[in-house]
GROMACS .gro file of C-alpha atoms in nm:
model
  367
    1UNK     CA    1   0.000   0.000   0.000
    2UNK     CA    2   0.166   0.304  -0.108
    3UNK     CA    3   0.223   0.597   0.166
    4UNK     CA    4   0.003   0.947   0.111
    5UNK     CA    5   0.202   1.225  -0.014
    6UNK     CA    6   0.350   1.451   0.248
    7UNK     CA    7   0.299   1.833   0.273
    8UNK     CA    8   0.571   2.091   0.351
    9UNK     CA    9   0.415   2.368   0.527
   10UNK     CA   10   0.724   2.684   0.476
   11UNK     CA   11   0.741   2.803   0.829
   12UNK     CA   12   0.800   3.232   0.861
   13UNK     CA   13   1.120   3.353   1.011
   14UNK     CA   14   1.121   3.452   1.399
   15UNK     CA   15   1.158   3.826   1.425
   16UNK     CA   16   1.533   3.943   1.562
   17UNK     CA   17   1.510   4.020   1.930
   18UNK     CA   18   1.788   4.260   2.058
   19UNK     CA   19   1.830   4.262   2.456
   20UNK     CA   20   1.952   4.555   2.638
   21UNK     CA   21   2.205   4.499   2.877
   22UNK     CA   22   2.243   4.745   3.151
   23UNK     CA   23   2.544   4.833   3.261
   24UNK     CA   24   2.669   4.726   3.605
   25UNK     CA   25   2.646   4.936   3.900
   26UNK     CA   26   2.922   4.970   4.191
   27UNK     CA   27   2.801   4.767   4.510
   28UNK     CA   28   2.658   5.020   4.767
   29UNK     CA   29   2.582   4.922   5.088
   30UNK     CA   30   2.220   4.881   5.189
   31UNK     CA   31   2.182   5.072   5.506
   32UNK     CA   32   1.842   5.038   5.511
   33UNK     CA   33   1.882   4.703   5.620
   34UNK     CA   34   1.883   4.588   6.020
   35UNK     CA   35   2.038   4.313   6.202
   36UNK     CA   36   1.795   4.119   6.356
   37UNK     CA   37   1.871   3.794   6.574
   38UNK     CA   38   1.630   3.545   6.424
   39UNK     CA   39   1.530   3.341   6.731
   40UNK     CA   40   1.429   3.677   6.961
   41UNK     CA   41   1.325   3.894   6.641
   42UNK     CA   42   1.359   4.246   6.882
   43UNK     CA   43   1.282   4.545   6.739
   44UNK     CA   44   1.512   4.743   6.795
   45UNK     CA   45   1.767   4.432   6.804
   46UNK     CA   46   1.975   4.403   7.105
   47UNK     CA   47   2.327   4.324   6.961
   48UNK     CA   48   2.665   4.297   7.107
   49UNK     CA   49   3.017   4.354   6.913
   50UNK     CA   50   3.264   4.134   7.083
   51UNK     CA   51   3.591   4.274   6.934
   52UNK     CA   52   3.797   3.995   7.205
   53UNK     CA   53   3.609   3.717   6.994
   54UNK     CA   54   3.563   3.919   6.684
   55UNK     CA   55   3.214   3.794   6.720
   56UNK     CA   56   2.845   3.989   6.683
   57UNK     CA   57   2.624   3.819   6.950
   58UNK     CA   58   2.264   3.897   7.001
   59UNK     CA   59   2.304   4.032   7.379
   60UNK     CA   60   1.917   3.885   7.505
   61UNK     CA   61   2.006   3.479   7.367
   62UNK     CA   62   2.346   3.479   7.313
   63UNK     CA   63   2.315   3.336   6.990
   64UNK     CA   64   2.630   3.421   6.761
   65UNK     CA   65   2.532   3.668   6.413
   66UNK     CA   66   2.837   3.694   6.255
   67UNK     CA   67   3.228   3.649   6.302
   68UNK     CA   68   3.520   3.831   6.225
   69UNK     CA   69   3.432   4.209   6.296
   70UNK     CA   70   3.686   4.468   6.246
   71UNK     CA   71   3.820   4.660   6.600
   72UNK     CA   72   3.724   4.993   6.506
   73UNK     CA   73   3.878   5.141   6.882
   74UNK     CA   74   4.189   5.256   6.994
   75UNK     CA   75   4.479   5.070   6.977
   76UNK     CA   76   4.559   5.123   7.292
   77UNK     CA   77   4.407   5.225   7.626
   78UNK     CA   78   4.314   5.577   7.736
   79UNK     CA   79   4.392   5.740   8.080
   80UNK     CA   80   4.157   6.082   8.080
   81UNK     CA   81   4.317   6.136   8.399
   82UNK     CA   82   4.623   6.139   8.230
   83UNK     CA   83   4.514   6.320   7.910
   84UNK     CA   84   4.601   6.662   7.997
   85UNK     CA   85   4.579   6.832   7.672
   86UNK     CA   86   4.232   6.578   7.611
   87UNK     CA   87   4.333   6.438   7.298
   88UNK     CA   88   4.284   6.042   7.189
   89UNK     CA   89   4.608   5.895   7.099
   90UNK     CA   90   4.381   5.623   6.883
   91UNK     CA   91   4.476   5.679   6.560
   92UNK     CA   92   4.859   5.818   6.488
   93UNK     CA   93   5.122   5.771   6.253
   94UNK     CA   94   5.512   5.652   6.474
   95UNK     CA   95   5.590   5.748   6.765
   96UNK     CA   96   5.785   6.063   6.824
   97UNK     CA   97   6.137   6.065   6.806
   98UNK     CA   98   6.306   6.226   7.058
   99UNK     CA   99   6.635   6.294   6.851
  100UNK     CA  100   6.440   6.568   6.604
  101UNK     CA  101   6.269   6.898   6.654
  102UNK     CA  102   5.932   6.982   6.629
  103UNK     CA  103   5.614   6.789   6.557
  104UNK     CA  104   5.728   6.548   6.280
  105UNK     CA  105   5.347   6.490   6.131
  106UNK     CA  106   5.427   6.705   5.854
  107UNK     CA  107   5.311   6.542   5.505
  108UNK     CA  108   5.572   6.467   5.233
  109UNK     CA  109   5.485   6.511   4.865
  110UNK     CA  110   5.667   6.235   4.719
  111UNK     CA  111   5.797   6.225   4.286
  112UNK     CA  112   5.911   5.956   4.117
  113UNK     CA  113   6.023   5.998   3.788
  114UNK     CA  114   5.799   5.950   3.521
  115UNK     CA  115   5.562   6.197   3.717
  116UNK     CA  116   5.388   6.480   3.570
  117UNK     CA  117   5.544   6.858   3.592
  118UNK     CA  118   5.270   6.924   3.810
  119UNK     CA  119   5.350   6.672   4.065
  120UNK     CA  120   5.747   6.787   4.058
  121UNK     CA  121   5.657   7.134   4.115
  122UNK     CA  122   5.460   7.047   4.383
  123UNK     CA  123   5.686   6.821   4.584
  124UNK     CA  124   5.978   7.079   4.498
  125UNK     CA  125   5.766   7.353   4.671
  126UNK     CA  126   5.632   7.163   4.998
  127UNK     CA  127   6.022   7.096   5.064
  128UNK     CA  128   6.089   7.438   5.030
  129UNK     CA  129   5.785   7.531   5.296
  130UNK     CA  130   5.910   7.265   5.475
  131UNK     CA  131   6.284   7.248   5.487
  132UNK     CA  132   6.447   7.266   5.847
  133UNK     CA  133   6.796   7.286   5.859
  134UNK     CA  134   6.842   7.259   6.208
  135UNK     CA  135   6.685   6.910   6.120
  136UNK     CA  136   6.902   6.828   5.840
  137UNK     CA  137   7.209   6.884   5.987
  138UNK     CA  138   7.074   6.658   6.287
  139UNK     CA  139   6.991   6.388   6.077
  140UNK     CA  140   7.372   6.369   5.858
  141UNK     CA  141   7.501   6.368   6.192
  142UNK     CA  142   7.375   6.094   6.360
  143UNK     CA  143   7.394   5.907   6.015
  144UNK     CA  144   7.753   5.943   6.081
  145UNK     CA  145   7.762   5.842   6.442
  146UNK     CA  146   7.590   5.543   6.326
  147UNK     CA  147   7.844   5.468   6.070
  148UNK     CA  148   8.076   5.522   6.315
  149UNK     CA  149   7.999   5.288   6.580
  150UNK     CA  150   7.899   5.063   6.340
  151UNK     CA  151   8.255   5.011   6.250
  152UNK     CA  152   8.372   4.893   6.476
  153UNK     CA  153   8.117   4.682   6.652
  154UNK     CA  154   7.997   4.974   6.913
  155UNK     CA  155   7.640   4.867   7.045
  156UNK     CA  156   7.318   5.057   6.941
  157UNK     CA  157   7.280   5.199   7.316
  158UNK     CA  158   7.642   5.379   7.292
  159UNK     CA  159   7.526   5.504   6.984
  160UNK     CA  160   7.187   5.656   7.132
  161UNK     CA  161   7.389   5.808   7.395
  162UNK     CA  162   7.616   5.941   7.207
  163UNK     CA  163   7.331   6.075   6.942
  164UNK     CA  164   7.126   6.284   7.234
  165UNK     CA  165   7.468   6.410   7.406
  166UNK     CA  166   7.531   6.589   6.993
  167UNK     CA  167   7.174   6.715   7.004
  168UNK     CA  168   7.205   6.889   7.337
  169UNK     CA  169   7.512   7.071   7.244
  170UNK     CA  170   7.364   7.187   6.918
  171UNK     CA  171   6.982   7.272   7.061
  172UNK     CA  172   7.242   7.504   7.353
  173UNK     CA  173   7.504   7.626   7.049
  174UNK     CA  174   7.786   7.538   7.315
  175UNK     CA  175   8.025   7.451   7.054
  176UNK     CA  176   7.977   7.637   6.730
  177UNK     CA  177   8.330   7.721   6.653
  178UNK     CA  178   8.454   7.352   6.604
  179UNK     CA  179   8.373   7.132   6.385
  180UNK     CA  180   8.094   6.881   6.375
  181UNK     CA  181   8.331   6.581   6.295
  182UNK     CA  182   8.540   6.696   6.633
  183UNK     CA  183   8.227   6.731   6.831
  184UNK     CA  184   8.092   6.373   6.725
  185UNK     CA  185   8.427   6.241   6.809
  186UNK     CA  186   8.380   6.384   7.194
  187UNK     CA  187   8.036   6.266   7.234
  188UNK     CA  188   8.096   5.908   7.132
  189UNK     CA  189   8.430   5.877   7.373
  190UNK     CA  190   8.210   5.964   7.656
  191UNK     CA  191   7.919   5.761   7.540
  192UNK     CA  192   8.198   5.465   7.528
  193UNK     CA  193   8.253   5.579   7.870
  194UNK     CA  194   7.914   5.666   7.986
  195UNK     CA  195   7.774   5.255   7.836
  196UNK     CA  196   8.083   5.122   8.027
  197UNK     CA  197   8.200   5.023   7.718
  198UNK     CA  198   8.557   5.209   7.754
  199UNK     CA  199   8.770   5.276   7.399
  200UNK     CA  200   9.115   5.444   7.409
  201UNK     CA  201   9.194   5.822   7.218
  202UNK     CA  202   9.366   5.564   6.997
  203UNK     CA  203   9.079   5.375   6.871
  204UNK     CA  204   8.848   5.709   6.882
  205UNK     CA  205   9.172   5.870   6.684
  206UNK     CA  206   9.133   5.582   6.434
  207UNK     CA  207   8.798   5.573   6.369
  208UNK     CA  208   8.739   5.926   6.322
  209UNK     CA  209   9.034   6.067   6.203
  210UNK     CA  210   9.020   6.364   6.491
  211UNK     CA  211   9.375   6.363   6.637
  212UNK     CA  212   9.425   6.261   6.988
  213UNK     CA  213   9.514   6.629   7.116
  214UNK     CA  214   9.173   6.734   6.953
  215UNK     CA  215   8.999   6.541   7.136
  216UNK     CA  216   9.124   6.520   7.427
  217UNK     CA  217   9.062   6.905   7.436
  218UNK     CA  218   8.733   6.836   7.301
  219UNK     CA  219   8.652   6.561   7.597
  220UNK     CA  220   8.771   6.826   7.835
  221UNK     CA  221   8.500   7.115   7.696
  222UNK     CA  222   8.209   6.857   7.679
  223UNK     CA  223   8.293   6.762   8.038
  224UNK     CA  224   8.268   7.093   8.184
  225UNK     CA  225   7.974   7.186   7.974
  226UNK     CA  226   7.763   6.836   8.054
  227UNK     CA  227   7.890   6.893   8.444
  228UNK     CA  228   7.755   7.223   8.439
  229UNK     CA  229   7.466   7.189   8.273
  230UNK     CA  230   7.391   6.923   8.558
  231UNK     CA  231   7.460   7.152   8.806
  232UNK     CA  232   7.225   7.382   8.670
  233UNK     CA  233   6.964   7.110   8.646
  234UNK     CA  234   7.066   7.005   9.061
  235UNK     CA  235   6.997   7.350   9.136
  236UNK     CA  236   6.679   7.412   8.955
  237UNK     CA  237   6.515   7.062   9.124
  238UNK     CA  238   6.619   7.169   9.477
  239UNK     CA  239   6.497   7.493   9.453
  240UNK     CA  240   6.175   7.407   9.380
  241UNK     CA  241   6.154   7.180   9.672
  242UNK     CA  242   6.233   6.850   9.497
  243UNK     CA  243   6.504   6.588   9.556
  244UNK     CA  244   6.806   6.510   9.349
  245UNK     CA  245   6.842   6.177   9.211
  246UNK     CA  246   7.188   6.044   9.302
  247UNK     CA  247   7.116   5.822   9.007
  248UNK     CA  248   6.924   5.994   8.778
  249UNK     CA  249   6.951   6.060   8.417
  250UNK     CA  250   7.153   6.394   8.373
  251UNK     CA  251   7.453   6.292   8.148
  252UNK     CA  252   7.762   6.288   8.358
  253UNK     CA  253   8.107   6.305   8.165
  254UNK     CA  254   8.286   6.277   8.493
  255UNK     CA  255   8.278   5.910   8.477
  256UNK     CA  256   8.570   5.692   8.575
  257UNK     CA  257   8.896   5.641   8.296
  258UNK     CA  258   8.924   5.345   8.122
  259UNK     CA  259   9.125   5.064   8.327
  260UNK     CA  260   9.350   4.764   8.207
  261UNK     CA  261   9.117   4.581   8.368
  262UNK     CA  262   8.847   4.675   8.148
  263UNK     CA  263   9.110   4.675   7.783
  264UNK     CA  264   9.207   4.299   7.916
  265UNK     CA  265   8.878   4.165   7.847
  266UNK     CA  266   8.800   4.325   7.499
  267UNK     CA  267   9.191   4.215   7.410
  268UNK     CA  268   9.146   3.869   7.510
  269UNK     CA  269   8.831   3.786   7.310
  270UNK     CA  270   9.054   3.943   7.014
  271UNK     CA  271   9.310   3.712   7.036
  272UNK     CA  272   9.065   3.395   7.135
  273UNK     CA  273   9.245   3.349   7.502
  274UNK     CA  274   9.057   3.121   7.736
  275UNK     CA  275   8.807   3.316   7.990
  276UNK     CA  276   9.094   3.109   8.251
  277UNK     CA  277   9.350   3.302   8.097
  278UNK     CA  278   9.112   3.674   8.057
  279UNK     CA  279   9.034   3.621   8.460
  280UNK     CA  280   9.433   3.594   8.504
  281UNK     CA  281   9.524   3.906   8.320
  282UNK     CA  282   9.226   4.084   8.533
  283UNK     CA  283   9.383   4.048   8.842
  284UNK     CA  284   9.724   4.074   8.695
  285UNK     CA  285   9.552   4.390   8.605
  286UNK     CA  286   9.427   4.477   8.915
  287UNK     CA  287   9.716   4.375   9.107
  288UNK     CA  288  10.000   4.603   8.900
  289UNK     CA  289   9.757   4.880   8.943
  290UNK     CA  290   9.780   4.863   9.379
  291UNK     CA  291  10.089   4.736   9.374
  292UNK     CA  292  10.270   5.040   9.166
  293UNK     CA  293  10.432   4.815   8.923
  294UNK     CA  294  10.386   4.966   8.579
  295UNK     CA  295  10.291   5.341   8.737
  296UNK     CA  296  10.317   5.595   8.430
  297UNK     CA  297  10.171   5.354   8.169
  298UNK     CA  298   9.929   5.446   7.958
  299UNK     CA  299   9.632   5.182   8.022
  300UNK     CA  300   9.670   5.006   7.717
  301UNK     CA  301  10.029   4.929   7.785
  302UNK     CA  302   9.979   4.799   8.098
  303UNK     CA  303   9.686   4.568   7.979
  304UNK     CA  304   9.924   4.416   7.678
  305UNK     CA  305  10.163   4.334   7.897
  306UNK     CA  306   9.934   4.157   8.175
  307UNK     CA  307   9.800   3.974   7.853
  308UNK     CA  308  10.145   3.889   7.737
  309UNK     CA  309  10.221   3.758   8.077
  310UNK     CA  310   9.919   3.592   8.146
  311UNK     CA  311   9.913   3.390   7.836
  312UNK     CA  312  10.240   3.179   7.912
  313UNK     CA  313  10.206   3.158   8.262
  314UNK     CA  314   9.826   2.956   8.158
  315UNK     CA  315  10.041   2.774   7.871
  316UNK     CA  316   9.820   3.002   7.597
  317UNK     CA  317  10.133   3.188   7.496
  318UNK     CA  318  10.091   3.467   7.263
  319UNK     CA  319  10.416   3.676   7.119
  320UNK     CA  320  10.423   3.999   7.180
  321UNK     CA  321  10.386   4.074   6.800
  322UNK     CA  322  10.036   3.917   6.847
  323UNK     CA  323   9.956   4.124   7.140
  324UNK     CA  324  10.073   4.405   6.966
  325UNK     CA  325   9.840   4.369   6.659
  326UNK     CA  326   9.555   4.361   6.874
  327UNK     CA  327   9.619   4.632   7.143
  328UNK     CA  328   9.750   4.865   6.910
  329UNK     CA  329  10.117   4.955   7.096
  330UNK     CA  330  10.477   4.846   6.971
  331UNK     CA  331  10.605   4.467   7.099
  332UNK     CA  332  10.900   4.674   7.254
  333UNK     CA  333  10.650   4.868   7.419
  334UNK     CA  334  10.521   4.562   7.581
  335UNK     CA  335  10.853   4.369   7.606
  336UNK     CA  336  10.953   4.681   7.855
  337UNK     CA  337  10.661   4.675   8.078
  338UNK     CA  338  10.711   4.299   8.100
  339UNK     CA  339  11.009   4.330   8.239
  340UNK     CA  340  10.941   4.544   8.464
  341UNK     CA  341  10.686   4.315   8.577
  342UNK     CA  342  10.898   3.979   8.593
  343UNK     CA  343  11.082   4.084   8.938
  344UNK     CA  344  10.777   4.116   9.107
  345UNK     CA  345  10.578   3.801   8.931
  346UNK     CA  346  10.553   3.650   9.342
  347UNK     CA  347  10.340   4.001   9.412
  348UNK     CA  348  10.138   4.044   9.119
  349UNK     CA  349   9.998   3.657   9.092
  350UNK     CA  350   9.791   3.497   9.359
  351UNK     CA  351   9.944   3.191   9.528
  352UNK     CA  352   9.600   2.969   9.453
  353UNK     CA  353   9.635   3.029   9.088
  354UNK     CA  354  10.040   2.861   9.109
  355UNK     CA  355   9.881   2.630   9.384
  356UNK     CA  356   9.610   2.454   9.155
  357UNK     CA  357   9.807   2.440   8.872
  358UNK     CA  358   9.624   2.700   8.690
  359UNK     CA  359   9.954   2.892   8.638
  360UNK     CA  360  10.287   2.801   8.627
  361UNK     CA  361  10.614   3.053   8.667
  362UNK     CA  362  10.830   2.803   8.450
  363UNK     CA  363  10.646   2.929   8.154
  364UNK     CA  364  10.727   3.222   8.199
  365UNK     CA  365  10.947   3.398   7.881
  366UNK     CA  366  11.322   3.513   7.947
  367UNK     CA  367  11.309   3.919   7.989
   0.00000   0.00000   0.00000
């Protein structure tokens, strides 16, 4: 049986739809919106931020609404019995430094290059509004001292010290005529001396390039001006009916000298002696000192030589060319003192330190 015929029916084209997209807004915040705690449903809500737990708690069920809230308050707690000038410290940029002038929340304009004109002629006149020389000339000097010290392994609280003793003298102008290299020079011997940390003219001599007479006179003139500006200070507290701290913090350049005592320890961690042998050339030290022995020599003298002989006599010999390298005097130098030492070796060494074995007079070098 032979199939009907089928019919094609044409079928019209759709019509072309075009479909407008709009373009996407920025997300704004919907503040119409409340948080509600959904078990109690309060109107108004009763909600507590608990910035401990970075937590939002509904304060009537305790049930938690959301976790990790930002701390919007201070960073730090606020005395307003000790605000005296009622101001929040809650939001500031570092802390103060004491070394500088002024306020230091100035704004700095900063240009890079590839910047426009605009943006150079700007930063070019903030500096100028801006520029403190006082401050400039504060901050190349303690780059310096920092450098300095640095050099030669001086710890960052010598350095500090010897930073605010150079501010004081330049906030007072007590040394204008000499130069700021000389005046840096001063401030970190006494520093040294002030950290108990004791260096020599010599060393000061060869890290700054002042000569010893320089600053030694230099020394002298910050000592009397830092001893009188204590005075001063004394004077002002007692007057007003307050008491004078025997141990306060006035800068005193009066401090002790340096002693071989003090040289013998540096100079034996130099040269990689024993602490056996650095205790022995301590109270060699100590004991030349009292006794007279090597009266007239210059400190580090004295402490080569109580190195020199306290090496052999603990079997850690060390020539005096080694000694010498290290303490910065000739060998001769230290050959002399030891001899003047050897007569009186029974005096100058305690009779445990032979008894125990410790030390031993046999190793002793020839004069």
């Amino acid at each position: 049986m032979a199939n009907p015929p089928m019919h094609v029916v044409p079928v019209a084209p759709l019509p072309s739809t075009t479909v407008a997209v709009k373009p996407q807004e920025p997300w704004v915040e919907n503040l119409t919106l409340n948080l509600m705690c959904r078990e109690c449903k309060e109107d108004p809500p009763n909600i507590v931020e608990d910035f401990s737990a970075g937590d939002t708690i509904c304060g009537s069920c305790g049930l938690v609404l959301g976790d990790r809230i930002v701390d919007t308050r201070s960073e730090w707690r606020t005395f307003t019995n000790d605000d005296q000038n009622n101001d929040d410290p809650s939001r500031v940029g570092d802390g103060a430094n004491p070394l500088l002038n002024g306020a230091q929340l100035q704004t700095d304009i900063a240009f890079v290059g590839g910047a426009s004109a605009k943006s150079r002629d700007l930063s070019r006149a903030q500096n100028k509004a801006t520029h403190d020389k006082s401050t400039k000339t504060l901050l190349a000097a303690y780059k310096e001292i920092g450098s300095l010290c640095d050099g030669i392994g001086i710890p960052k609280n010598v350095s500090d010290t010897a930073k605010h003793l150079f501010k004081i003298t330049v906030d007072e102008n007590a040394f204008r005529g000499k130069s700021q290299e000389t005046v840096i020079a001063g401030c970190i011997f006494i520093a040294c001396r002030q950290c108990k940390v004791p260096r020599t003219f010599r060393e000061i001599f060869d890290l700054t390039k002042v000569s010893k007479p320089e600053i030694g006179r230099v020394f002298k003139a910050l000592e009397k001006f830092f001893n009188g500006r204590n005075e001063k200070t004394n004077a002002a507290i007692v007057e007003a009916g307050g008491i004078v701290d025997p141990n306060g913090s006035g800068f005193n350049a009066s401090v002790e000298s340096t002693t071989p005592k003090d040289l013998c320890l540096r100079f034996c961690s130099q040269l990689n002696l024993s602490q056996k042998c650095t205790t022995l050339s301590q109270d060699i030290a100590i004991r030349a000192e009292t006794t007279g022995d090597l009266a007239g020599r210059s400190p580090i003298s004295t402490a080569a030589a109580c190195i020199y002989m306290a090496s052999h006599l603990a079997g850690e010999g060390k020539s005096a060319k080694d000694v010498s390298i290290v303490a910065g005097v000739s060998d001769g130098t230290i050959r002399n003192a030891f001899k003047l030492m050897l007569p009186n070796k029974e005096r100058l060494v305690k009779p445990e330190w032979i008894a125990d074995g410790r030390a031993d007079f046999k190793r002793l070098p020839p004069a």
